[in-house]
Tab-separated table of C-alpha atoms in Angstrom:
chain	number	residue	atom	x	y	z
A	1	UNK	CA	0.000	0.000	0.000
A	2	UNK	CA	1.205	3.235	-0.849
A	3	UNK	CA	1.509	6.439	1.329
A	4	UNK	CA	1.257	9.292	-0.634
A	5	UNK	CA	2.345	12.108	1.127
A	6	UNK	CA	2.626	15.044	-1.769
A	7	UNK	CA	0.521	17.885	-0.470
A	8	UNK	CA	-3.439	17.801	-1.531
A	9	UNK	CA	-4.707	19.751	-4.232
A	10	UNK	CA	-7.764	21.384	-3.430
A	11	UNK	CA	-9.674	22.514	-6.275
A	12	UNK	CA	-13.026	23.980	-7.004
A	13	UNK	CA	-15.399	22.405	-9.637
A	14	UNK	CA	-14.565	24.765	-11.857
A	15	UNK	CA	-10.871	24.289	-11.551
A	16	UNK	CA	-11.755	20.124	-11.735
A	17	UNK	CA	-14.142	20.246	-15.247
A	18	UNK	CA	-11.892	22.511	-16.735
A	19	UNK	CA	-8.676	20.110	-16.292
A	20	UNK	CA	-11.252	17.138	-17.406
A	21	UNK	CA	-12.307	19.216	-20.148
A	22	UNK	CA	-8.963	20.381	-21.217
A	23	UNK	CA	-7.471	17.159	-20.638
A	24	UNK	CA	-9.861	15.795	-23.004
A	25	UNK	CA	-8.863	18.362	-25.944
A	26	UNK	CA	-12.130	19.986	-25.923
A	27	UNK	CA	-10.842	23.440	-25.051
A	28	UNK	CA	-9.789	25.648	-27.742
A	29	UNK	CA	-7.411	26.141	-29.834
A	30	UNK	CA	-8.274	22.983	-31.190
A	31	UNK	CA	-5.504	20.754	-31.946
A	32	UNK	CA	-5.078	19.711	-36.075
A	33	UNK	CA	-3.584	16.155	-36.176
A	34	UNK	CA	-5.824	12.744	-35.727
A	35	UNK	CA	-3.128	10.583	-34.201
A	36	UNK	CA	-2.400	13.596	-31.547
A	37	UNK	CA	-5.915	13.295	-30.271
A	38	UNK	CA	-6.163	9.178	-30.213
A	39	UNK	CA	-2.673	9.494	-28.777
A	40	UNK	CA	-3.513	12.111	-25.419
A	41	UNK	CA	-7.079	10.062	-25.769
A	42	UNK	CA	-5.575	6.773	-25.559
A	43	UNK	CA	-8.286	5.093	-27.294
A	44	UNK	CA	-11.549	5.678	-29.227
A	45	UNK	CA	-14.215	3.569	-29.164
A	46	UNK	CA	-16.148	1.185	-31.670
A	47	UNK	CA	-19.695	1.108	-31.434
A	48	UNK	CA	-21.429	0.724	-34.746
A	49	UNK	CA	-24.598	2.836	-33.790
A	50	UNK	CA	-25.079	5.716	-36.977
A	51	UNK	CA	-27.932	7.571	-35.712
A	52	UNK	CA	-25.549	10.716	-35.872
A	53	UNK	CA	-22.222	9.086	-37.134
A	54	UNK	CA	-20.369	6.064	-35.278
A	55	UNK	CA	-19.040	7.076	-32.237
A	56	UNK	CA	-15.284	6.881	-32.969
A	57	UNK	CA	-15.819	9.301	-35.695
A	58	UNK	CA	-18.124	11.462	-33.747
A	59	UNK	CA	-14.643	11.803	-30.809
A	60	UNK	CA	-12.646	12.995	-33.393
A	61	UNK	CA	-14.800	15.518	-35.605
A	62	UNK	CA	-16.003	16.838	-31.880
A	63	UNK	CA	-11.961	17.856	-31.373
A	64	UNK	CA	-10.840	18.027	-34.778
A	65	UNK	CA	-14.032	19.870	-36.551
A	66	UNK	CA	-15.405	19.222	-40.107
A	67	UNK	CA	-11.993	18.856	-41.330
A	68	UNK	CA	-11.948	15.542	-39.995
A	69	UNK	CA	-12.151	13.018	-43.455
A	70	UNK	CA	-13.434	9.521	-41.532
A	71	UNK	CA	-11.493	8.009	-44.378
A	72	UNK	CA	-8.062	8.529	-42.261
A	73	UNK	CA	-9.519	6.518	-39.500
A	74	UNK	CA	-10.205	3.452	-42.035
A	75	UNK	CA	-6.817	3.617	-42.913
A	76	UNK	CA	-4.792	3.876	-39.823
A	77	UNK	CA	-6.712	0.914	-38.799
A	78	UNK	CA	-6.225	-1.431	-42.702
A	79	UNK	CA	-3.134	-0.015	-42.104
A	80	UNK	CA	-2.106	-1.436	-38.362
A	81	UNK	CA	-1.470	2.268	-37.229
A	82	UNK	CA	-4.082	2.107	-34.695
A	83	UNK	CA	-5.045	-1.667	-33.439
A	84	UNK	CA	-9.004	-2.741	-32.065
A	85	UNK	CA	-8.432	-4.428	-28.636
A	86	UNK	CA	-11.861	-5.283	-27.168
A	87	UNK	CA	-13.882	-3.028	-28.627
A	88	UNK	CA	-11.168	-0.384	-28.223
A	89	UNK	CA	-9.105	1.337	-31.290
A	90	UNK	CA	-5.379	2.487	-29.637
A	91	UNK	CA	-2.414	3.630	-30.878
A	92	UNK	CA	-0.741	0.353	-32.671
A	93	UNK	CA	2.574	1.511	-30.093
A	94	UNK	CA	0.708	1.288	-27.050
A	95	UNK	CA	0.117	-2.919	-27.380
A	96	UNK	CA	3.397	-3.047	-25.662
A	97	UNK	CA	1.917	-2.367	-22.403
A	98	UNK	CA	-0.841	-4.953	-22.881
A	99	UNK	CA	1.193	-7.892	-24.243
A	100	UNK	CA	2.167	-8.994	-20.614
A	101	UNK	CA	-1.084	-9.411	-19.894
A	102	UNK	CA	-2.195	-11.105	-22.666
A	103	UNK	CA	0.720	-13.577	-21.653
A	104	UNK	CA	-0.826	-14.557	-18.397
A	105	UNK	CA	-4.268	-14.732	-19.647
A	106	UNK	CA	-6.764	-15.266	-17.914
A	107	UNK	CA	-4.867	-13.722	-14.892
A	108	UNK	CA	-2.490	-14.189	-11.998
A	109	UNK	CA	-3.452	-15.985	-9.015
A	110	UNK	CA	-6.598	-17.880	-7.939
A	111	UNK	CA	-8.996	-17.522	-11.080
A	112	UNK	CA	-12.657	-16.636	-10.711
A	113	UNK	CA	-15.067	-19.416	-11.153
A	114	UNK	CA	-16.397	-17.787	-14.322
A	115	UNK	CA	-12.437	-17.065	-15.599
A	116	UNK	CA	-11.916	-20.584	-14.661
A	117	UNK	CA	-15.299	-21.645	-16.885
A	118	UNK	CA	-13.364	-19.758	-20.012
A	119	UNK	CA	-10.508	-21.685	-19.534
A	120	UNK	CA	-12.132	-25.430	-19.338
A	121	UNK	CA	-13.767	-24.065	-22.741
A	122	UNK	CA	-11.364	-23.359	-24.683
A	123	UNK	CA	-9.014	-26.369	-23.262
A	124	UNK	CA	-11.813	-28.785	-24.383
A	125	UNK	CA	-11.992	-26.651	-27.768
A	126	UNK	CA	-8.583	-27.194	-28.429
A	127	UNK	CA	-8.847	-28.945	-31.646
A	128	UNK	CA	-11.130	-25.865	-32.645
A	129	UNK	CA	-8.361	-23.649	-31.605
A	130	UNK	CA	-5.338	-25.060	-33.215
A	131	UNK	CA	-7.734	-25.083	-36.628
A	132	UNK	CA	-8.165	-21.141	-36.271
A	133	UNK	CA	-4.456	-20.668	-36.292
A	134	UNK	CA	-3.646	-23.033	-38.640
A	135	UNK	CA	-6.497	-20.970	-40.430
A	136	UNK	CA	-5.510	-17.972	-39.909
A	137	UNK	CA	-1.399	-19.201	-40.435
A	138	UNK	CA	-1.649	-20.326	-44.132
A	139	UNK	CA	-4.612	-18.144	-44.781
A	140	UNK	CA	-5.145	-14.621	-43.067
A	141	UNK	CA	-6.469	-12.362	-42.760
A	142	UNK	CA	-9.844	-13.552	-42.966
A	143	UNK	CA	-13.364	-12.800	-42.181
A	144	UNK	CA	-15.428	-14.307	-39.071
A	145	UNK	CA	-17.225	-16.363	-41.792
A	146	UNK	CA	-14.346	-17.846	-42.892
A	147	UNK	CA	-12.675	-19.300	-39.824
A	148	UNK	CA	-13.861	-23.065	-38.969
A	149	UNK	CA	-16.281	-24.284	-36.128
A	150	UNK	CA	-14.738	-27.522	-35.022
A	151	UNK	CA	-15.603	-26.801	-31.394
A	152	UNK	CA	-16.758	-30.145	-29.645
A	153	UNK	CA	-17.955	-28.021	-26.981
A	154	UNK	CA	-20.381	-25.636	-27.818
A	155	UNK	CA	-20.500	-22.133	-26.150
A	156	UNK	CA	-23.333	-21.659	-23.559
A	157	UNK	CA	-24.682	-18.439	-22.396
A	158	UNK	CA	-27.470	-16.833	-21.195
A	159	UNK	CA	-28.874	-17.041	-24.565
A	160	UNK	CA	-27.347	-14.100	-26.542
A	161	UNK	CA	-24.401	-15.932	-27.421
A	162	UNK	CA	-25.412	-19.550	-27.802
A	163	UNK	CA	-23.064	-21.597	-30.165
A	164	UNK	CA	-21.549	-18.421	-31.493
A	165	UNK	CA	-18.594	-20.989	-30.945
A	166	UNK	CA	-15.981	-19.096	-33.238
A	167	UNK	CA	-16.463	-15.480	-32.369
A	168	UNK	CA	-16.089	-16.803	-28.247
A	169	UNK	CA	-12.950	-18.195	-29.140
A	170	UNK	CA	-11.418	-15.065	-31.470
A	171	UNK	CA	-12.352	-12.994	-28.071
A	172	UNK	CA	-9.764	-15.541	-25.810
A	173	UNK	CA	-7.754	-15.873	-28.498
A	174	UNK	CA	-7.160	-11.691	-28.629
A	175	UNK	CA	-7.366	-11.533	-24.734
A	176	UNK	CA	-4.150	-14.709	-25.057
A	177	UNK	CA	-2.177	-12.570	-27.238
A	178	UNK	CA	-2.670	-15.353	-30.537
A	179	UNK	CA	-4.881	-13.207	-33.035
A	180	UNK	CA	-5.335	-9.611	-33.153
A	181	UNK	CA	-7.996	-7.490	-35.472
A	182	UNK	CA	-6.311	-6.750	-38.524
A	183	UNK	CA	-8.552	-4.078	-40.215
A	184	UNK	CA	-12.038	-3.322	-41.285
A	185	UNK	CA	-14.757	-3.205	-38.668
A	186	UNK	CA	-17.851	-4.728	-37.504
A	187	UNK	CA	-19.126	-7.836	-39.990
A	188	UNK	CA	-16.086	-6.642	-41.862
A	189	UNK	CA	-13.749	-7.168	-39.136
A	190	UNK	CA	-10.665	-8.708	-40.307
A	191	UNK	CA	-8.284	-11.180	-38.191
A	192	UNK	CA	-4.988	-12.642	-38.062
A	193	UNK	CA	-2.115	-13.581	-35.964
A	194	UNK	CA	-0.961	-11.353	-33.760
A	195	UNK	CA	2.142	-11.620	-34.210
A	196	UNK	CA	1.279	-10.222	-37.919
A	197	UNK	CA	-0.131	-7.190	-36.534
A	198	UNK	CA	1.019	-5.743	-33.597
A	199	UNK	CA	4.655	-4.167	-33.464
A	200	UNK	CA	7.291	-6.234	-32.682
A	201	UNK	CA	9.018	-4.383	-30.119
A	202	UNK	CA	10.008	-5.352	-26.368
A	203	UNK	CA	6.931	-6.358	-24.263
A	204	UNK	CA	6.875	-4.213	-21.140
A	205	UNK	CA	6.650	-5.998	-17.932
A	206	UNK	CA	3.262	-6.123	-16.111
A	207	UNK	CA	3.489	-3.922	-12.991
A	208	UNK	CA	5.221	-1.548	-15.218
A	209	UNK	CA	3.153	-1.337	-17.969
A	210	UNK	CA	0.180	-1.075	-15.622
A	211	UNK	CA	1.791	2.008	-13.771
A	212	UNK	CA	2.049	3.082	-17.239
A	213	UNK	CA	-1.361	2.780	-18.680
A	214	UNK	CA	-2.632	4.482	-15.298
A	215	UNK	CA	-0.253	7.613	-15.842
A	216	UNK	CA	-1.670	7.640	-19.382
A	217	UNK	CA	-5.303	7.409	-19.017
A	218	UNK	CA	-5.401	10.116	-16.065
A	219	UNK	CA	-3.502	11.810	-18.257
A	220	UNK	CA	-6.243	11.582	-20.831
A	221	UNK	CA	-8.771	12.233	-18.271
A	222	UNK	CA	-7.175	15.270	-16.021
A	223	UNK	CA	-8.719	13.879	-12.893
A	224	UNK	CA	-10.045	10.773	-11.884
A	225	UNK	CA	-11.000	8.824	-9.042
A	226	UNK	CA	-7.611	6.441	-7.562
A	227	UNK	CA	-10.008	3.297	-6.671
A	228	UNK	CA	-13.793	2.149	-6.948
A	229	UNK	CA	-15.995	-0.048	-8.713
A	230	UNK	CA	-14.249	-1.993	-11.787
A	231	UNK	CA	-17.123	-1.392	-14.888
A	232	UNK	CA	-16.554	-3.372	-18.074
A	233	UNK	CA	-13.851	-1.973	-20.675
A	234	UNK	CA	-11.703	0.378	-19.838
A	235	UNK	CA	-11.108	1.294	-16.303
A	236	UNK	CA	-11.862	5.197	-14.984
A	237	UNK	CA	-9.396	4.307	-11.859
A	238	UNK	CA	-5.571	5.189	-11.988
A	239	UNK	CA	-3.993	4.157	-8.498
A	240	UNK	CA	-1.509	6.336	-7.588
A	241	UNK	CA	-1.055	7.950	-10.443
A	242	UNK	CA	-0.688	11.729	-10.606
A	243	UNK	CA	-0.986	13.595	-7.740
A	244	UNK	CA	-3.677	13.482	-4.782
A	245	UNK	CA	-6.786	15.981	-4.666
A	246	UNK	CA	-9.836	17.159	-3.120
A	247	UNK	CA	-12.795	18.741	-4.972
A	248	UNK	CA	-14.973	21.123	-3.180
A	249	UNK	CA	-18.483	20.018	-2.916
A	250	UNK	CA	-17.617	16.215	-3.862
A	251	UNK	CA	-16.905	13.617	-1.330
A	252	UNK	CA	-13.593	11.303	-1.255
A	253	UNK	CA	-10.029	12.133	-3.078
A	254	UNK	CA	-9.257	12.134	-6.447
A	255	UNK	CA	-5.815	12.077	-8.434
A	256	UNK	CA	-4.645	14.947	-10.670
A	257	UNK	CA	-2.644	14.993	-13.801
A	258	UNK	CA	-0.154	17.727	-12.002
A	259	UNK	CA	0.889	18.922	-15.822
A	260	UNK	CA	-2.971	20.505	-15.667
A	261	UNK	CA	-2.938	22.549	-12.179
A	262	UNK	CA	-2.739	26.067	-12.770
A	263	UNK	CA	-3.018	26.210	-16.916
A	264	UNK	CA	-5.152	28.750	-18.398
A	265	UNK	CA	-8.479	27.850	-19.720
A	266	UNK	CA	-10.591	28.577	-23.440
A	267	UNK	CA	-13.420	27.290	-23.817
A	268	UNK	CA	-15.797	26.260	-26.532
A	269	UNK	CA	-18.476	25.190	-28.029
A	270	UNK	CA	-18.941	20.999	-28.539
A	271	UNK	CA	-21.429	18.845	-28.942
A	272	UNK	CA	-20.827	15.081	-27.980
A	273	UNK	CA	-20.810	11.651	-28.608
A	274	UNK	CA	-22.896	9.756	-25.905
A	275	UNK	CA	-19.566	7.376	-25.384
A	276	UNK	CA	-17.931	10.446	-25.636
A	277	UNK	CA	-14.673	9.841	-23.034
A	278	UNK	CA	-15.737	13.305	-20.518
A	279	UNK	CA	-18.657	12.009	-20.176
A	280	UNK	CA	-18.219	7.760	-19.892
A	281	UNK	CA	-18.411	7.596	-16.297
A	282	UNK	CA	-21.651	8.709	-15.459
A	283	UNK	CA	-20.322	9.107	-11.697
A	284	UNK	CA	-17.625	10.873	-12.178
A	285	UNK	CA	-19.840	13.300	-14.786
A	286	UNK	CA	-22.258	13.826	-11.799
A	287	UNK	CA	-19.695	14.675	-9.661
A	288	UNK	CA	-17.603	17.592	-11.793
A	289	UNK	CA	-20.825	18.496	-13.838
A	290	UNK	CA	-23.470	18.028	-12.043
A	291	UNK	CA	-24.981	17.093	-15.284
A	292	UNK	CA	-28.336	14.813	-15.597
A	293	UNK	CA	-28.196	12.664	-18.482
A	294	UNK	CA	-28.390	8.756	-20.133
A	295	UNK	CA	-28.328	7.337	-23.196
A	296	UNK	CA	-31.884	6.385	-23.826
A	297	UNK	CA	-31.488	4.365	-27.031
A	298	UNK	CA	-32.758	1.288	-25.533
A	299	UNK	CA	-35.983	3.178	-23.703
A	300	UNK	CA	-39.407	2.902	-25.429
A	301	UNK	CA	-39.795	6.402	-27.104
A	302	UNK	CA	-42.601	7.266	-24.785
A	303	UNK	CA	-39.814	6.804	-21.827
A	304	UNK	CA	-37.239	8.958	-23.391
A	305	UNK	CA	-36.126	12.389	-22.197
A	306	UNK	CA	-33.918	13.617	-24.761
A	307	UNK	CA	-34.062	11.339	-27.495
A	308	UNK	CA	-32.859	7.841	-29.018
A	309	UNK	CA	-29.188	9.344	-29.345
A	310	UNK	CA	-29.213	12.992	-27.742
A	311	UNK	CA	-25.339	14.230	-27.582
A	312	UNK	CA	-24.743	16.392	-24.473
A	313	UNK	CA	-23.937	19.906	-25.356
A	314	UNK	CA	-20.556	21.414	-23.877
A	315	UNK	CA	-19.802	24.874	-23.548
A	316	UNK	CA	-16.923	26.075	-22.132
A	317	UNK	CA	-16.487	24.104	-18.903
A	318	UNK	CA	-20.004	22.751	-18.552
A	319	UNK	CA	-22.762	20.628	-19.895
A	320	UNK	CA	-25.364	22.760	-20.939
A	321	UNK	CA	-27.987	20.476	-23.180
A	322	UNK	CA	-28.815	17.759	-25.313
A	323	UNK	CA	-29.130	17.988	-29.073
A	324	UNK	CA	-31.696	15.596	-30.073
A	325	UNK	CA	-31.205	15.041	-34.040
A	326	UNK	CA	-30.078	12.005	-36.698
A	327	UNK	CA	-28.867	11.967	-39.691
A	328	UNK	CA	-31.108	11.006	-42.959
A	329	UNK	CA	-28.395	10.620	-45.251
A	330	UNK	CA	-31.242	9.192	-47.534
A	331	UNK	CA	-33.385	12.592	-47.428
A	332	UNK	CA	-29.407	14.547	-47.599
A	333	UNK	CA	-30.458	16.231	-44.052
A	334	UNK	CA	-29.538	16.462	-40.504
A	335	UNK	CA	-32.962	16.084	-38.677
A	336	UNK	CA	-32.699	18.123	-35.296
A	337	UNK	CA	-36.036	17.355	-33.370
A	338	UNK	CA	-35.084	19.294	-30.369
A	339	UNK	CA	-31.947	21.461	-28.312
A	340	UNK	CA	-32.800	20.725	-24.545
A	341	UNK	CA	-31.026	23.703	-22.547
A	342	UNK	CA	-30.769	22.518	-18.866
A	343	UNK	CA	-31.202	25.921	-18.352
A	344	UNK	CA	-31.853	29.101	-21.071
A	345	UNK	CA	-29.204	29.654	-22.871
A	346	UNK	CA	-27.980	33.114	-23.897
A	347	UNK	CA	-27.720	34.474	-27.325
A	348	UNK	CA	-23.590	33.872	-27.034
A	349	UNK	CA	-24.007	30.328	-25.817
A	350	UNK	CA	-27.066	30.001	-29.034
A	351	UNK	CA	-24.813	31.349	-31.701
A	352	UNK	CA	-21.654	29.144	-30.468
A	353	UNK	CA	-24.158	25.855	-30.551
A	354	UNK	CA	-25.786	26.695	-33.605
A	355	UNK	CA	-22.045	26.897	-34.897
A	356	UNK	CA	-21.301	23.517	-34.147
A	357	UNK	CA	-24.430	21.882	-35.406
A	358	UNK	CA	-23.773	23.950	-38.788
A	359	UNK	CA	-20.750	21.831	-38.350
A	360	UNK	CA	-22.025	18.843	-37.910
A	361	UNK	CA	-24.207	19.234	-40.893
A	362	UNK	CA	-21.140	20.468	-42.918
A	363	UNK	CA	-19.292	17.304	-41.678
A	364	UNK	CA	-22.336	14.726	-42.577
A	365	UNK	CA	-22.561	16.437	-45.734
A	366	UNK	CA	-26.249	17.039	-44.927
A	367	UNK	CA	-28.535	19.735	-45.063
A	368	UNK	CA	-29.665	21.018	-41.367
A	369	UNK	CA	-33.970	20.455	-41.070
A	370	UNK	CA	-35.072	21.963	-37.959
A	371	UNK	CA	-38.149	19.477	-37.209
């Protein structure tokens, strides 16, 4: 257990949403470059919803502006420059400080009874497994449709993934270091052997590369909480990274990117992805925003607030709204049904919005329809 005994920061709200929100390259001026912002961002998320645009795409034009050609993205990935790791698109040179951990897969110690489950599985799927890579060997890279079912076992779930035998395996496969995506995305997805697709460079040792991806992400982030509740995908937690802090008005201590204290602060403008990375942990949004929102995409409509796939409106260092639209690429228009303002916004804050959903529409190539 560490003892930290660097003074405590104590910061206001203010001081705490502007680091996040700087942190976060959603200040201005706005940087220029797509691999700068997956590089301070760390990673950028796949999700194939399109209501707007898919989310990864959405990240980037929200930093980099209508500039932003969602072509590039298509290519770092065919081309290797940025690697999908469950569900995750990262900078291809940052699989170093995963690689150890693929190597003890499923984990140190006593296993879980449900990591222990995925083990027996794939052990009893052997034959299955060796086919893949021999598959995948002579082969790759190759489609999910291409890759042979020989499992003798069949996968067994809680129904949503019932004898989906193949894409079970690719996921321990990834998580064991042995295939890696190798381009396109969803039912497009390519794979191959790892070895084929991420670098080839020294594989950092475990409690080093995990120091390492802490100091990273709450770099990324600005401020985060040290320890909590472990949520699926990427953790919000960094340890002891950072610097210790206290935020006035929120309970508990939180760590600090120290690079962030005292910086001076521009705001903008910006209208977000739901995944969007300032706003992924709802809990830590509540806390430095004080802002009310969910994605309500899987509500009945009559149940819905703010719409199927509202994106929270920033504006300087707070969260202001939801824009409520989708795009009709088939009708050539950006469909806005409604701008919630959590509270009324003034003819600046209008004018800066309006600005960004001109963008958007610009972007989309689409025609802005006020419904």
């Amino acid at each position: 257990m560490s003892h930290d005994v660097r003074e405590v920061h104590r910061l206001s709200r203010r001081d705490a949403r502007r680091i996040a929100v700087r942190a976060q390259l959603l200040d201005q001026p706005r940087p220029t470059d797509l691999f700068e912002v997956v590089r301070r961002l760390t990673l950028l998320q796949v999700d194939p919803i399109k209501a707007v645009a898919p989310s990864a795409d959405l990240v980037l034009w929200s930093r980099l502006g209508s500039s932003y050609d969602p072509q590039e993205l298509s290519d770092a990935v065919d081309e290797h420059a940025l690697v999908e790791l469950e569900g995750l698109l990262r900078p291809a040179d940052d699989l170093v400080l995963y690689r150890a951990e693929m190597q003890v897969w499923p984990g140190v110690g006593e296993l879980r009874d449900w990591e222990e489950e995925q083990v027996e599985w794939v052990e009893a799927n052997t034959a299955c497994r060796l086919d893949i890579l021999d598959r995948l060997r002579s082969d790759g890279p190759l489609l999910l449709r291409e890759l042979p079912d020989t499992c003798v076992v069949p996968w067994k779930s809680s129904g949503w993934n019932d004898n989906k035998n193949v894409q079970r395996m690719l996921i321990f496969l990834v998580r064991s270091g042995e295939v890696a995506v190798a381009g396109g995305t969803g039912l497009r997805r390519l794979w191959d052997l790892a070895e084929r697709v991420y670098p080839d460079d020294p594989v950092v040792p475990l409690e080093e590369a995990g120091r390492e991806r802490n100091e990273r992400r709450l770099r990324a982030l600005g401020i985060a909480r040290s320890r909590g509740q472990l949520m699926p995908g990427e953790p919000n937690l960094v340890a002891d990274a950072g610097e210790p802090a206290v935020i006035d008005g929120v309970r508990g201590e939180w760590r600090v990117d120290p690079a962030q204290l005292g910086q001076p602060f521009r705001g903008r403008a910006a209208l977000l992805a739901p995944l969007d990375r300032l706003i992924h942990d709802r809990g830590r949004m509540a806390d430095l925003f004080e802002f009310d929102y969910q994605l309500e995409m899987y509500k009945p409509a009559a149940a819905r607030h703010w719409g199927y796939y509202a994106l929270p409106v920033l504006y300087g260092d707070r969260l202001v709204g939801k824009l409520d639209a989708k795009a009709d690429h088939k009708d050539g228009v950006l469909r806005v049904f409604a701008l919630h303002e959590d509270e009324p916004f003034t003819p600046a804050m209008s004018q800066a919005v309006q600005a960004e959903i001109d963008d958007l529409a610009r972007w989309l190539q689409l025609e802005v329809d006020w419904v």
